[in-house]
């Protein structure tokens, strides 16, 4: 059993900077948890505290059924993979992978078995005699992962392990790490994995759950789809999803028995179900949010008779399978994500009629930025 539990964990660096403000988090045995957030939000600090590479200045960290606050890194049953691989340059791949085990005085034939098993899993068997400088970045990264696997840790910690790789390699390594997690589970040796990234696509595709951090505080912990569809606050809403959710300041008003959003000079009518949820906010300032895919072309929604918005188109980004249309409404810039086949008449500098699907919008408290429309 290797669940990882953080209880009110705090970190104040010796210079007085408070990097982590009382984090509570339960990572289940065998779970793949991703830490995501902008640069400086303390992802690495938190991971390093779990690893024991950084002291904690408040709270408790539990791995399995043991509080590990005072346990040195080597006795925590963890293995860590870093961004820069940290391989020994003068050693072969085989020796790099075997090093930690030799150090622990593991019998030679056991070491050999583990190294070859891991190499096979990662398809690096034919590289075992090479030195790190004779390999590509992706191959080195696989060796770094292999070195972690051979130790059979209960918990794997990854700190942005793919950020030195080019885009295509990142995708294939991402899939491989996912497969490794599945494979270990299938072999009856499930490993808890904690994976740090600032790449929200990696977070969405790898995590069983994602923990979104901001300035050393947890903003939300949930499954990828829940974070996307039910962001708890404006920060998560704007951080998860690319292109990002459109968010603009507005006001809720009651008009003709309906609740409407006044935003960017427009009057958008809330469907009854949403209106019910936010009725206490009528007369107040709010943040209005809508994802680019819910800003549609009016051409494809000609039957609706409300929530059309004329926007002045400034940029059209062709992605091949879809296009991102940037347009201005009043003071604000919005993005619409459209299916290109359906669009015939979008021209730069011209007005175009969009339809806002208010069934899918989000409303956030103006002060606390909590989502009040869930
Ligand atoms: N040794 C240190 N002394 C003081 N402050 C530090 C120290 N190490 C990190 N910090 C600060 O703690 C905060 C969190 O740093 P951390 O490296 O954990 O962020 P991160 O989320 O991993 O960012 P990145 O995505 O850039 O790697 C930052 O503001 C950083 O400047
Ligand atoms: Mg970091």
JSON list of C-alpha atoms and ligand atoms in Angstrom, two decimals, residues 39-40 42-45 83 159-160 196 198, ligand 2:
[
{"chain": "A", "resi": 39, "resn": "UNK", "atom": "CA", "xyz": [5.65, 28.66, -13.10]},
{"chain": "A", "resi": 40, "resn": "UNK", "atom": "CA", "xyz": [6.43, 29.34, -9.45]},
{"chain": "A", "resi": 42, "resn": "UNK", "atom": "CA", "xyz": [5.34, 25.33, -5.96]},
{"chain": "A", "resi": 43, "resn": "UNK", "atom": "CA", "xyz": [4.84, 22.13, -7.94]},
{"chain": "A", "resi": 44, "resn": "UNK", "atom": "CA", "xyz": [8.52, 21.17, -7.61]},
{"chain": "A", "resi": 45, "resn": "UNK", "atom": "CA", "xyz": [8.69, 22.27, -4.00]},
{"chain": "A", "resi": 83, "resn": "UNK", "atom": "CA", "xyz": [13.72, 17.00, -16.28]},
{"chain": "A", "resi": 159, "resn": "UNK", "atom": "CA", "xyz": [9.26, 16.54, -12.25]},
{"chain": "A", "resi": 160, "resn": "UNK", "atom": "CA", "xyz": [8.58, 17.81, -15.79]},
{"chain": "A", "resi": 196, "resn": "UNK", "atom": "CA", "xyz": [4.52, 17.54, -12.30]},
{"chain": "A", "resi": 198, "resn": "UNK", "atom": "CA", "xyz": [2.93, 23.00, -16.50]},
{"chain": "B", "resi": 2, "resn": "LIG", "atom": "MG1", "xyz": [9.38, 23.18, -11.10]}
]
